[in-house]
CSV table of N, CA and C in Angstrom, one decimal:
chain,number,residue,atom,x,y,z
Y,1,MET,N,12.9,-91.7,-70.6
Y,1,MET,CA,13.5,-91.7,-69.4
Y,1,MET,C,14.6,-92.3,-69.2
Y,2,HIS,N,15.0,-91.9,-67.8
Y,2,HIS,CA,16.4,-91.7,-67.6
Y,2,HIS,C,16.7,-92.3,-66.4
Y,3,THR,N,17.9,-93.6,-66.4
Y,3,THR,CA,18.3,-94.5,-65.3
Y,3,THR,C,18.2,-93.8,-63.6
Y,4,SER,N,18.2,-92.0,-64.2
Y,4,SER,CA,18.6,-91.2,-63.1
Y,4,SER,C,17.9,-90.8,-61.9
Y,5,SER,N,16.9,-91.5,-62.5
Y,5,SER,CA,15.3,-90.7,-61.9
Y,5,SER,C,15.3,-92.7,-60.8
Y,6,LEU,N,15.8,-93.5,-61.7
Y,6,LEU,CA,15.9,-94.5,-60.4
Y,6,LEU,C,16.9,-94.7,-59.7
Y,7,THR,N,18.1,-94.5,-59.5
Y,7,THR,CA,19.8,-94.8,-59.1
Y,7,THR,C,20.0,-93.6,-58.3
Y,8,GLY,N,19.1,-92.4,-59.0
Y,8,GLY,CA,19.9,-90.5,-58.1
Y,8,GLY,C,19.0,-90.6,-56.8
Y,9,SER,N,19.7,-89.6,-55.8
Y,9,SER,CA,18.8,-89.0,-54.8
Y,9,SER,C,17.2,-88.7,-54.9
Y,10,ARG,N,16.4,-89.2,-54.4
Y,10,ARG,CA,15.0,-88.0,-54.6
Y,10,ARG,C,14.9,-86.8,-54.6
Y,11,TRP,N,16.1,-86.1,-54.0
Y,11,TRP,CA,15.9,-84.7,-53.6
Y,11,TRP,C,17.0,-83.9,-54.6
Y,12,LEU,N,18.0,-84.8,-55.7
Y,12,LEU,CA,19.0,-84.2,-56.1
Y,12,LEU,C,18.4,-83.8,-57.5
Y,13,LEU,N,17.6,-84.8,-58.2
Y,13,LEU,CA,16.7,-84.2,-59.4
Y,13,LEU,C,15.9,-82.9,-59.4
Y,14,PRO,N,15.1,-82.7,-58.4
Y,14,PRO,CA,14.4,-81.6,-58.0
Y,14,PRO,C,14.9,-80.9,-57.9
Y,15,LEU,N,16.4,-80.6,-57.3
Y,15,LEU,CA,17.0,-79.7,-56.6
Y,15,LEU,C,18.0,-79.2,-57.8
Y,16,ALA,N,18.4,-79.8,-59.0
Y,16,ALA,CA,19.1,-79.7,-59.9
Y,16,ALA,C,18.2,-79.1,-60.8
Y,17,ALA,N,16.8,-79.0,-60.9
Y,17,ALA,CA,16.6,-78.3,-62.1
Y,17,ALA,C,15.4,-77.3,-61.2
Y,18,GLY,N,15.7,-77.2,-59.6
Y,18,GLY,CA,14.9,-75.7,-59.4
Y,18,GLY,C,15.4,-74.9,-58.9
Y,19,LEU,N,16.8,-74.7,-58.6
Y,19,LEU,CA,18.0,-74.1,-57.9
Y,19,LEU,C,18.1,-73.1,-59.4
Y,20,PRO,N,18.3,-73.8,-60.2
Y,20,PRO,CA,18.9,-72.9,-61.1
Y,20,PRO,C,17.7,-71.5,-62.2
Y,21,ALA,N,16.8,-72.2,-61.8
Y,21,ALA,CA,15.6,-72.2,-62.1
Y,21,ALA,C,15.6,-71.0,-61.1
Y,22,ALA,N,15.7,-70.6,-60.2
Y,22,ALA,CA,15.4,-70.0,-59.2
Y,22,ALA,C,16.1,-68.8,-59.3
Y,23,VAL,N,17.4,-68.8,-59.7
Y,23,VAL,CA,18.5,-67.7,-59.6
Y,23,VAL,C,18.3,-67.4,-61.2
Y,24,ILE,N,17.6,-68.1,-62.0
Y,24,ILE,CA,17.1,-67.5,-63.6
Y,24,ILE,C,16.1,-66.3,-63.9
Y,25,VAL,N,15.1,-66.6,-62.5
Y,25,VAL,CA,13.8,-66.1,-62.6
Y,25,VAL,C,14.1,-64.6,-61.8
Y,26,ALA,N,14.8,-64.8,-60.7
Y,26,ALA,CA,15.3,-63.6,-59.7
Y,26,ALA,C,15.9,-62.4,-60.5
Y,27,LEU,N,17.2,-63.3,-61.4
Y,27,LEU,CA,17.9,-62.5,-61.8
Y,27,LEU,C,17.0,-61.3,-62.7
Y,28,PHE,N,16.5,-62.5,-63.8
Y,28,PHE,CA,15.3,-61.9,-64.5
Y,28,PHE,C,14.5,-60.6,-64.4
Y,29,VAL,N,13.3,-60.7,-63.2
Y,29,VAL,CA,12.5,-60.5,-62.3
Y,29,VAL,C,13.4,-59.2,-61.9
Y,30,GLY,N,14.4,-59.4,-61.7
Y,30,GLY,CA,15.2,-58.1,-60.6
Y,30,GLY,C,15.8,-57.0,-61.7
Y,31,PHE,N,16.5,-57.8,-63.3
Y,31,PHE,CA,17.0,-56.6,-63.3
Y,31,PHE,C,16.1,-56.2,-64.8
Y,32,SER,N,15.1,-57.0,-64.9
Y,32,SER,CA,14.0,-56.1,-66.4
Y,32,SER,C,12.1,-55.3,-65.5
Y,33,THR,N,12.4,-55.8,-64.5
Y,33,THR,CA,11.5,-54.8,-63.9
Y,33,THR,C,11.7,-53.8,-62.6
Y,34,PRO,N,10.8,-53.1,-62.8
Y,34,PRO,CA,11.5,-52.0,-61.2
Y,34,PRO,C,10.9,-52.8,-60.3
Y,35,ALA,N,10.8,-53.9,-60.1
Y,35,ALA,CA,10.6,-54.2,-58.7
Y,35,ALA,C,11.7,-54.5,-57.5
Y,36,PRO,N,11.2,-54.2,-56.3
Y,36,PRO,CA,12.6,-54.6,-55.7
Y,36,PRO,C,12.8,-55.8,-55.4
Y,37,TRP,N,14.5,-56.1,-55.5
Y,37,TRP,CA,15.1,-57.1,-54.7
Y,37,TRP,C,14.4,-58.3,-54.3
Y,38,THR,N,14.1,-58.1,-53.2
Y,38,THR,CA,13.0,-58.6,-52.2
Y,38,THR,C,11.7,-59.2,-53.0
Y,39,ALA,N,11.4,-58.7,-53.7
Y,39,ALA,CA,10.1,-59.2,-55.0
Y,39,ALA,C,10.8,-60.2,-55.7
Y,40,ALA,N,12.0,-60.3,-56.4
Y,40,ALA,CA,12.5,-60.5,-57.8
Y,40,ALA,C,12.8,-62.0,-57.0
Y,41,LEU,N,13.8,-61.8,-56.0
Y,41,LEU,CA,14.2,-63.2,-54.8
Y,41,LEU,C,12.4,-64.3,-54.6
Y,42,ILE,N,11.6,-63.5,-54.4
Y,42,ILE,CA,10.2,-64.4,-53.8
Y,42,ILE,C,9.9,-65.1,-54.7
Y,43,CYS,N,10.0,-64.2,-56.3
Y,43,CYS,CA,9.5,-64.8,-57.4
Y,43,CYS,C,10.8,-66.1,-58.0
Y,44,GLY,N,12.0,-65.8,-57.7
Y,44,GLY,CA,12.3,-67.0,-57.9
Y,44,GLY,C,12.5,-68.1,-57.4
Y,45,VAL,N,12.2,-68.1,-55.7
Y,45,VAL,CA,11.8,-68.8,-54.9
Y,45,VAL,C,10.6,-69.8,-55.0
Y,46,ILE,N,9.5,-69.0,-55.4
Y,46,ILE,CA,8.1,-69.3,-55.9
Y,46,ILE,C,8.6,-70.5,-57.5
Y,47,ALA,N,9.0,-69.8,-58.3
Y,47,ALA,CA,9.2,-70.7,-59.7
Y,47,ALA,C,10.4,-71.9,-59.4
Y,48,GLY,N,11.3,-71.6,-58.5
Y,48,GLY,CA,12.1,-72.5,-57.9
Y,48,GLY,C,11.0,-73.7,-57.4
Y,49,ALA,N,10.8,-73.5,-56.5
Y,49,ALA,CA,9.9,-74.3,-55.6
Y,49,ALA,C,8.8,-75.2,-56.8
Y,50,LEU,N,8.4,-74.5,-57.9
Y,50,LEU,CA,7.4,-75.0,-58.7
Y,50,LEU,C,8.3,-76.1,-59.9
Y,51,LEU,N,9.3,-75.7,-59.8
Y,51,LEU,CA,9.8,-76.4,-61.1
Y,51,LEU,C,10.4,-77.6,-60.0
Y,52,ALA,N,10.9,-77.7,-59.0
Y,52,ALA,CA,11.4,-78.6,-58.6
Y,52,ALA,C,10.5,-79.6,-58.2
Y,53,GLY,N,9.1,-79.2,-57.9
Y,53,GLY,CA,8.0,-80.3,-57.6
Y,53,GLY,C,7.9,-81.0,-59.0
Y,54,LEU,N,7.9,-80.0,-59.6
Y,54,LEU,CA,7.0,-80.5,-61.1
Y,54,LEU,C,8.4,-81.8,-61.4
Y,55,ARG,N,9.7,-81.7,-61.4
Y,55,ARG,CA,10.7,-82.3,-61.4
Y,55,ARG,C,10.4,-83.6,-61.2
Y,56,ASP,N,10.1,-83.2,-59.8
Y,56,ASP,CA,9.8,-84.5,-58.3
Y,56,ASP,C,8.7,-85.3,-58.9
Y,57,HIS,N,7.8,-84.9,-59.1
Y,57,HIS,CA,6.4,-85.3,-60.1
Y,57,HIS,C,6.5,-86.6,-61.1
Y,58,GLN,N,7.1,-85.3,-61.9
Y,58,GLN,CA,8.1,-86.6,-62.8
Y,58,GLN,C,8.7,-87.7,-62.7
Y,59,ALA,N,9.5,-86.8,-61.9
Y,59,ALA,CA,10.8,-88.9,-61.4
Y,59,ALA,C,9.4,-89.5,-60.8
Y,60,GLN,N,8.7,-89.4,-60.0
Y,60,GLN,CA,8.2,-90.4,-59.3
Y,60,GLN,C,7.1,-90.9,-60.4
Y,61,ALA,N,6.6,-90.4,-61.4
Y,61,ALA,CA,5.6,-90.4,-62.4
Y,61,ALA,C,6.3,-92.0,-63.1
Y,62,GLN,N,7.6,-91.5,-63.5
Y,62,GLN,CA,8.7,-92.7,-64.1
Y,62,GLN,C,9.2,-93.9,-63.4
Y,63,ARG,N,9.5,-93.3,-61.9
Y,63,ARG,CA,9.0,-94.9,-61.2
Y,63,ARG,C,8.2,-95.6,-61.3
Y,64,GLU,N,6.8,-94.8,-61.4
Y,64,GLU,CA,5.8,-95.9,-61.3
Y,64,GLU,C,5.2,-96.6,-62.4
Y,65,LEU,N,5.8,-95.8,-63.7
Y,65,LEU,CA,5.5,-96.1,-64.7
Y,65,LEU,C,6.8,-97.7,-65.1
Y,66,ILE,N,7.7,-97.7,-65.0
Y,66,ILE,CA,8.8,-98.5,-64.4
Y,66,ILE,C,8.2,-100.0,-63.9
Y,67,ARG,N,7.8,-99.4,-62.1
Y,67,ARG,CA,7.5,-100.6,-61.1
Y,67,ARG,C,6.1,-101.6,-62.5
Y,68,ASN,N,5.2,-100.5,-63.0
Y,68,ASN,CA,4.0,-101.4,-63.7
Y,68,ASN,C,4.6,-102.0,-64.7
Y,69,ALA,N,5.8,-101.7,-65.4
Y,69,ALA,CA,6.3,-102.5,-66.7
Y,69,ALA,C,6.8,-103.6,-66.0
Y,70,VAL,N,7.9,-103.6,-64.9
Y,70,VAL,CA,8.7,-104.4,-65.0
Y,70,VAL,C,8.2,-105.3,-63.4
Y,71,GLY,N,7.6,-105.2,-62.7
Y,71,GLY,CA,7.3,-105.6,-61.8
Y,71,GLY,C,8.3,-105.4,-60.6
Y,72,ASP,N,9.1,-106.6,-59.9
Y,72,ASP,CA,10.0,-106.3,-58.7
Y,72,ASP,C,11.4,-106.6,-59.5
Y,73,LEU,N,11.6,-106.6,-60.5
Y,73,LEU,CA,12.7,-106.7,-61.3
Y,73,LEU,C,14.1,-106.3,-60.2
Y,74,PRO,N,15.3,-106.4,-59.8
Y,74,PRO,CA,16.2,-105.6,-59.7
Y,74,PRO,C,17.1,-104.9,-59.9
Y,75,ILE,N,17.0,-103.8,-59.6
Y,75,ILE,CA,17.4,-102.4,-59.8
Y,75,ILE,C,18.6,-102.1,-61.1
Y,76,ASP,N,19.6,-103.4,-61.2
Y,76,ASP,CA,20.5,-103.6,-61.9
Y,76,ASP,C,20.3,-103.9,-62.9
Y,77,LEU,N,19.0,-105.0,-63.0
Y,77,LEU,CA,18.0,-105.6,-64.4
Y,77,LEU,C,17.1,-104.5,-65.0
Y,78,VAL,N,16.7,-103.4,-63.9
Y,78,VAL,CA,16.1,-102.5,-64.6
Y,78,VAL,C,16.8,-101.3,-65.6
Y,79,VAL,N,18.0,-101.3,-65.0
Y,79,VAL,CA,19.1,-100.3,-65.5
Y,79,VAL,C,19.1,-100.7,-66.9
Y,80,SER,N,19.4,-102.6,-67.2
Y,80,SER,CA,19.8,-102.6,-68.2
Y,80,SER,C,18.8,-102.8,-69.5
Y,81,ALA,N,17.5,-103.0,-68.7
Y,81,ALA,CA,16.6,-103.0,-69.6
Y,81,ALA,C,16.1,-101.2,-69.7
Y,82,LEU,N,16.7,-100.5,-69.2
Y,82,LEU,CA,15.9,-99.4,-69.8
Y,82,LEU,C,16.6,-98.7,-71.0
Y,83,ARG,N,17.8,-99.0,-70.8
Y,83,ARG,CA,19.6,-99.2,-71.9
Y,83,ARG,C,19.0,-99.6,-72.9
Y,84,ALA,N,18.2,-101.2,-73.1
Y,84,ALA,CA,18.1,-101.8,-74.0
Y,84,ALA,C,16.8,-101.1,-74.3
Y,85,MET,N,15.8,-100.9,-74.2
Y,85,MET,CA,14.8,-100.2,-74.5
Y,85,MET,C,15.3,-98.9,-75.6
Y,86,ARG,N,16.7,-98.2,-75.0
Y,86,ARG,CA,16.5,-97.1,-75.9
Y,86,ARG,C,17.4,-97.3,-76.9
Y,87,LYS,N,18.4,-98.3,-76.9
Y,87,LYS,CA,19.3,-98.0,-77.9
Y,87,LYS,C,20.2,-99.1,-77.8
Y,88,GLY,N,20.9,-100.0,-78.8
Y,88,GLY,CA,22.0,-100.7,-78.6
Y,88,GLY,C,21.3,-101.5,-79.7
Y,89,ALA,N,22.2,-102.3,-79.1
Y,89,ALA,CA,22.2,-104.1,-79.7
Y,89,ALA,C,21.3,-104.5,-78.5
Y,90,VAL,N,20.3,-105.8,-78.9
Y,90,VAL,CA,18.9,-105.9,-78.3
Y,90,VAL,C,20.0,-107.3,-77.3
Y,91,PRO,N,19.6,-107.3,-76.2
Y,91,PRO,CA,20.4,-107.7,-75.3
Y,91,PRO,C,19.9,-109.7,-75.4
Y,92,ALA,N,20.9,-110.6,-74.9
Y,92,ALA,CA,20.6,-111.7,-75.4
Y,92,ALA,C,20.0,-112.4,-73.8
Y,93,ASP,N,19.6,-111.6,-72.7
Y,93,ASP,CA,19.5,-112.2,-71.5
Y,93,ASP,C,17.8,-111.9,-72.0
Y,94,PRO,N,17.0,-112.9,-71.8
Y,94,PRO,CA,15.7,-113.3,-72.3
Y,94,PRO,C,14.7,-112.2,-70.9
Y,95,GLU,N,15.4,-112.3,-69.8
Y,95,GLU,CA,14.5,-111.2,-68.8
Y,95,GLU,C,14.8,-110.1,-68.9
Y,96,ILE,N,16.0,-109.2,-69.4
Y,96,ILE,CA,16.0,-107.9,-69.8
Y,96,ILE,C,15.9,-107.6,-70.9
Y,97,ARG,N,15.2,-108.6,-72.1
Y,97,ARG,CA,15.1,-108.2,-72.8
Y,97,ARG,C,13.3,-108.2,-73.3
Y,98,GLU,N,12.6,-109.0,-71.9
Y,98,GLU,CA,11.2,-109.2,-72.1
Y,98,GLU,C,11.2,-107.5,-71.1
Y,99,ALA,N,11.8,-107.2,-70.5
Y,99,ALA,CA,11.6,-106.1,-69.0
Y,99,ALA,C,11.8,-104.6,-70.4
Y,100,ALA,N,12.9,-104.7,-71.3
Y,100,ALA,CA,12.8,-103.7,-72.4
Y,100,ALA,C,11.8,-103.7,-73.0
Y,101,LEU,N,11.1,-104.6,-73.2
Y,101,LEU,CA,10.0,-105.0,-74.6
Y,101,LEU,C,8.7,-104.1,-73.3
Y,102,ASN,N,8.8,-104.8,-72.1
Y,102,ASN,CA,7.7,-104.3,-71.6
Y,102,ASN,C,7.5,-102.6,-71.1
Y,103,ILE,N,8.2,-102.2,-71.0
Y,103,ILE,CA,9.1,-100.8,-70.3
Y,103,ILE,C,8.5,-99.9,-71.6
Y,104,ALA,N,9.2,-100.6,-73.0
Y,104,ALA,CA,8.5,-99.8,-74.7
Y,104,ALA,C,7.4,-99.8,-74.8
Y,105,GLU,N,6.3,-100.9,-75.0
Y,105,GLU,CA,5.3,-100.7,-74.7
Y,105,GLU,C,4.2,-100.1,-73.9
Y,106,TYR,N,4.8,-100.5,-72.6
Y,106,TYR,CA,4.2,-99.4,-71.6
Y,106,TYR,C,4.2,-97.7,-72.0
Y,107,GLN,N,5.7,-97.5,-72.2
Y,107,GLN,CA,5.4,-96.2,-72.5
Y,107,GLN,C,5.2,-95.5,-74.0
Y,108,LEU,N,4.8,-96.5,-75.0
Y,108,LEU,CA,4.1,-96.4,-76.5
Y,108,LEU,C,2.9,-95.8,-76.2
Y,109,THR,N,2.0,-96.4,-75.0
Y,109,THR,CA,0.8,-96.3,-74.7
Y,109,THR,C,0.9,-94.9,-74.5
Y,110,LEU,N,1.6,-94.1,-73.3
Y,110,LEU,CA,2.1,-93.1,-72.7
Y,110,LEU,C,2.0,-91.5,-73.6
Y,111,THR,N,2.5,-92.1,-74.5
Y,111,THR,CA,3.0,-91.0,-75.5
Y,111,THR,C,1.7,-90.5,-76.1
Y,112,PRO,N,2.0,-88.8,-76.2
Y,112,PRO,CA,0.9,-88.0,-76.1
Y,112,PRO,C,0.8,-88.5,-78.2
Y,113,SER,N,-0.6,-87.6,-78.5
Y,113,SER,CA,-1.1,-88.2,-79.4
Y,113,SER,C,-0.5,-87.2,-80.3
Y,114,ARG,N,-0.8,-87.1,-82.0
Y,114,ARG,CA,-0.5,-85.6,-82.6
Y,114,ARG,C,-1.4,-84.5,-82.2
Y,115,SER,N,-2.8,-84.7,-81.8
Y,115,SER,CA,-2.9,-83.7,-81.8
Y,115,SER,C,-3.2,-82.8,-81.0
Y,116,VAL,N,-2.7,-83.2,-79.6
Y,116,VAL,CA,-2.3,-82.7,-78.3
Y,116,VAL,C,-0.8,-81.9,-78.8
Y,117,ALA,N,0.0,-82.1,-79.7
Y,117,ALA,CA,1.4,-81.7,-80.0
Y,117,ALA,C,0.5,-80.4,-80.9
Y,118,MET,N,-0.4,-80.5,-82.0
Y,118,MET,CA,-0.7,-79.8,-83.1
Y,118,MET,C,-1.5,-78.6,-82.0
Y,119,SER,N,-2.0,-78.6,-81.1
Y,119,SER,CA,-2.8,-77.6,-79.9
Y,119,SER,C,-2.6,-76.9,-79.3
Y,120,VAL,N,-0.7,-77.3,-79.4
Y,120,VAL,CA,0.6,-76.1,-79.3
Y,120,VAL,C,0.5,-74.8,-79.9
Y,121,PHE,N,0.5,-75.1,-80.8
Y,121,PHE,CA,0.6,-74.0,-82.0
Y,121,PHE,C,-0.2,-72.8,-81.6
Y,122,PRO,N,-1.6,-73.2,-82.0
Y,122,PRO,CA,-1.9,-71.5,-81.8
Y,122,PRO,C,-2.1,-71.3,-80.5
Y,123,LEU,N,-1.5,-71.7,-79.5
Y,123,LEU,CA,-1.4,-71.2,-78.0
Y,123,LEU,C,-0.1,-70.3,-78.5
Y,124,THR,N,1.2,-70.8,-78.9
Y,124,THR,CA,2.1,-70.4,-79.1
Y,124,THR,C,2.1,-69.2,-80.0
Y,125,GLY,N,0.9,-68.9,-81.1
Y,125,GLY,CA,1.0,-68.1,-82.0
Y,125,GLY,C,0.3,-66.7,-81.6
Y,126,ALA,N,-0.8,-67.5,-80.5
Y,126,ALA,CA,-1.6,-66.3,-79.4
Y,126,ALA,C,-0.3,-65.3,-78.5
Y,127,VAL,N,0.6,-66.4,-77.8
Y,127,VAL,CA,1.7,-65.2,-77.3
Y,127,VAL,C,2.5,-64.5,-78.0
Y,128,LEU,N,2.5,-65.3,-79.2
Y,128,LEU,CA,2.9,-64.6,-80.2
Y,128,LEU,C,2.9,-63.3,-80.7
Y,129,ALA,N,1.2,-63.3,-81.1
Y,129,ALA,CA,1.0,-62.0,-81.0
Y,129,ALA,C,0.6,-60.5,-80.3
Y,130,ILE,N,0.5,-61.5,-79.3
Y,130,ILE,CA,0.3,-60.6,-77.9
Y,130,ILE,C,1.6,-60.0,-77.9
Y,131,VAL,N,3.0,-60.6,-78.0
Y,131,VAL,CA,4.2,-60.0,-77.5
Y,131,VAL,C,4.3,-59.0,-78.8
Y,132,SER,N,4.3,-59.3,-80.4
Y,132,SER,CA,4.4,-58.6,-81.5
Y,132,SER,C,3.7,-57.7,-81.1
Y,133,ALA,N,2.3,-57.7,-80.8
Y,133,ALA,CA,1.2,-56.2,-81.0
Y,133,ALA,C,1.5,-55.4,-80.0
Y,134,SER,N,1.9,-55.5,-78.9
Y,134,SER,CA,1.8,-55.1,-77.9
Y,134,SER,C,2.8,-53.4,-78.1
Y,135,THR,N,2.3,-52.7,-77.4
Y,135,THR,CA,3.1,-51.1,-77.4
Y,135,THR,C,3.8,-50.8,-75.9
Y,136,ALA,N,3.2,-52.4,-75.1
Y,136,ALA,CA,4.1,-51.4,-73.7
Y,136,ALA,C,5.2,-51.3,-73.8
Y,137,PRO,N,6.1,-50.7,-72.6
Y,137,PRO,CA,7.1,-50.6,-72.4
Y,137,PRO,C,8.2,-51.7,-72.9
Y,138,ASP,N,9.4,-51.1,-73.1
Y,138,ASP,CA,10.4,-52.6,-72.7
Y,138,ASP,C,10.9,-53.6,-72.0
Y,139,TRP,N,10.5,-53.0,-70.7
Y,139,TRP,CA,10.3,-54.1,-69.9
Y,139,TRP,C,8.7,-55.4,-70.0
Y,140,VAL,N,8.3,-54.5,-70.2
Y,140,VAL,CA,7.0,-55.2,-70.3
Y,140,VAL,C,7.2,-56.5,-71.6
Y,141,LEU,N,7.3,-56.2,-72.8
Y,141,LEU,CA,8.3,-56.9,-73.7
Y,141,LEU,C,9.0,-58.0,-73.3
Y,142,LEU,N,9.9,-58.0,-72.2
Y,142,LEU,CA,11.1,-59.3,-71.5
Y,142,LEU,C,10.5,-59.7,-71.1
Y,143,VAL,N,9.3,-59.2,-70.2
Y,143,VAL,CA,8.1,-60.2,-69.2
Y,143,VAL,C,7.5,-61.1,-70.2
Y,144,PHE,N,6.7,-61.0,-71.3
Y,144,PHE,CA,6.1,-61.8,-72.5
Y,144,PHE,C,7.2,-62.4,-73.1
Y,145,ALA,N,8.4,-62.0,-73.7
Y,145,ALA,CA,9.6,-63.3,-74.2
Y,145,ALA,C,9.8,-64.4,-73.3
Y,146,LEU,N,9.8,-64.3,-72.0
Y,146,LEU,CA,10.1,-65.6,-71.3
Y,146,LEU,C,8.9,-66.5,-71.4
Y,147,PRO,N,7.9,-66.1,-71.2
Y,147,PRO,CA,6.6,-67.2,-71.9
Y,147,PRO,C,6.7,-67.5,-72.6
Y,148,THR,N,7.1,-66.9,-74.0
Y,148,THR,CA,7.1,-67.3,-75.3
Y,148,THR,C,8.2,-67.9,-75.8
Y,149,LEU,N,9.1,-67.5,-75.1
Y,149,LEU,CA,10.1,-68.8,-75.6
Y,149,LEU,C,9.8,-70.3,-74.8
Y,150,LEU,N,9.5,-70.2,-73.7
Y,150,LEU,CA,9.1,-72.0,-73.1
Y,150,LEU,C,7.9,-71.8,-73.9
Y,151,ALA,N,6.8,-71.3,-74.4
Y,151,ALA,CA,5.8,-72.1,-75.2
Y,151,ALA,C,6.6,-72.8,-76.4
Y,152,LEU,N,7.7,-72.2,-77.3
Y,152,LEU,CA,8.3,-72.7,-78.0
Y,152,LEU,C,9.3,-73.8,-77.6
Y,153,ALA,N,9.8,-73.8,-76.6
Y,153,ALA,CA,10.9,-75.3,-75.6
Y,153,ALA,C,9.4,-76.2,-76.0
Y,154,CYS,N,8.2,-75.6,-75.5
Y,154,CYS,CA,7.6,-76.8,-75.1
Y,154,CYS,C,7.1,-77.2,-76.1
Y,155,THR,N,6.7,-76.5,-77.3
Y,155,THR,CA,6.2,-77.2,-78.5
Y,155,THR,C,7.1,-78.2,-79.2
Y,156,GLY,N,8.5,-78.0,-78.9
Y,156,GLY,CA,9.9,-78.7,-79.4
Y,156,GLY,C,9.4,-80.0,-79.1
Y,157,VAL,N,8.6,-80.1,-77.8
Y,157,VAL,CA,9.5,-81.3,-76.8
Y,157,VAL,C,7.8,-81.7,-77.1
Y,158,LEU,N,6.8,-81.4,-77.4
Y,158,LEU,CA,5.6,-82.1,-77.9
Y,158,LEU,C,5.9,-82.7,-78.9
Y,159,LEU,N,6.3,-81.7,-80.0
Y,159,LEU,CA,6.1,-82.4,-81.2
Y,159,LEU,C,7.4,-83.4,-81.7
Y,160,TRP,N,8.6,-83.4,-80.6
Y,160,TRP,CA,9.4,-84.7,-80.5
Y,160,TRP,C,8.9,-85.9,-79.8
Y,161,GLN,N,7.8,-85.5,-78.5
Y,161,GLN,CA,7.5,-86.7,-78.5
Y,161,GLN,C,5.9,-87.5,-79.0
Y,162,ALA,N,5.8,-86.5,-80.2
Y,162,ALA,CA,4.2,-86.8,-81.0
Y,162,ALA,C,4.9,-88.0,-82.0
Y,163,TYR,N,5.8,-87.1,-82.9
Y,163,TYR,CA,6.2,-88.2,-83.9
Y,163,TYR,C,8.0,-88.7,-83.8
Y,164,TYR,N,8.6,-88.6,-83.2
Y,164,TYR,CA,10.0,-89.2,-83.4
Y,164,TYR,C,9.6,-90.2,-82.1
Y,165,LEU,N,9.5,-90.1,-81.0
Y,165,LEU,CA,9.0,-91.0,-79.9
Y,165,LEU,C,8.7,-92.6,-80.3
Y,166,PRO,N,7.0,-92.1,-80.6
Y,166,PRO,CA,6.4,-93.0,-81.1
Y,166,PRO,C,6.9,-93.8,-82.3
Y,167,ARG,N,7.4,-93.5,-83.1
Y,167,ARG,CA,8.4,-94.2,-84.4
Y,167,ARG,C,9.5,-94.9,-83.4
Y,168,HIS,N,10.5,-94.4,-83.1
Y,168,HIS,CA,11.3,-95.0,-82.1
Y,168,HIS,C,11.3,-95.9,-81.6
Y,169,LEU,N,10.0,-95.7,-80.6
Y,169,LEU,CA,9.7,-97.2,-79.7
Y,169,LEU,C,8.8,-98.3,-80.3
Y,170,ARG,N,8.5,-97.9,-81.6
Y,170,ARG,CA,8.2,-99.1,-82.6
Y,170,ARG,C,9.0,-99.7,-82.8
Y,171,GLU,N,9.8,-99.3,-83.7
Y,171,GLU,CA,11.2,-99.6,-83.8
Y,171,GLU,C,11.8,-100.5,-83.0
Y,172,ARG,N,12.1,-100.0,-82.2
Y,172,ARG,CA,13.0,-100.7,-80.7
Y,172,ARG,C,11.9,-102.0,-80.4
Y,173,ILE,N,10.7,-102.0,-80.2
Y,173,ILE,CA,9.4,-103.0,-80.0
Y,173,ILE,C,10.0,-104.1,-80.6
Y,174,ARG,N,10.3,-103.5,-82.3
Y,174,ARG,CA,10.4,-104.9,-83.4
Y,174,ARG,C,11.6,-105.8,-83.5
Y,175,ARG,N,12.6,-104.7,-82.7
Y,175,ARG,CA,14.1,-105.6,-82.9
Y,175,ARG,C,14.0,-105.8,-81.8
Y,176,LEU,N,12.8,-106.1,-80.5
Y,176,LEU,CA,13.0,-106.7,-79.2
Y,176,LEU,C,12.6,-107.6,-79.2
Y,177,THR,N,11.3,-107.9,-80.4
Y,177,THR,CA,10.7,-109.2,-80.4
Y,177,THR,C,11.5,-110.3,-81.8
Y,178,SER,N,11.9,-109.2,-82.3
Y,178,SER,CA,12.4,-110.1,-84.1
Y,178,SER,C,13.6,-111.8,-83.3
Y,179,LEU,N,13.9,-111.3,-81.9
Y,179,LEU,CA,14.6,-112.4,-81.5
Y,179,LEU,C,13.8,-113.7,-81.1
């Protein structure tokens, strides 16, 4: 959870995610398929809009998570609590420490289980099998390579969330409650 989702403009984060995705997808489709460039641009706009919408939804969910965890604290205290929740020394201010503890406990309840992360492996294996078994032309393999790389990246993120993040949050909760 980043403080930029609280302090930044509501449209800046989705734009920062969607615009590069739109350009990359448009270039990828334009150069790897025999489709006309107008179709490549339309694919890029659709992909960018979808990613921007997902990023906006994620930012709104993070704001809601923080509101549920800390209530109506001023934004400067919430930012301090988020920093204290992630790393660093335990804050001396009991209000910030309590807010950081509430955020960490609430986020711990929302982290995915190991079974969710492990379910990604069969999906990734299936996509890799399709790509390796395919005897299609090279441009089709390129089209399958992007989803395969995205599946591998999602697998990495889910593994981090399932294994590292809960351990980190439990350690921070222990440190925040030890004073």
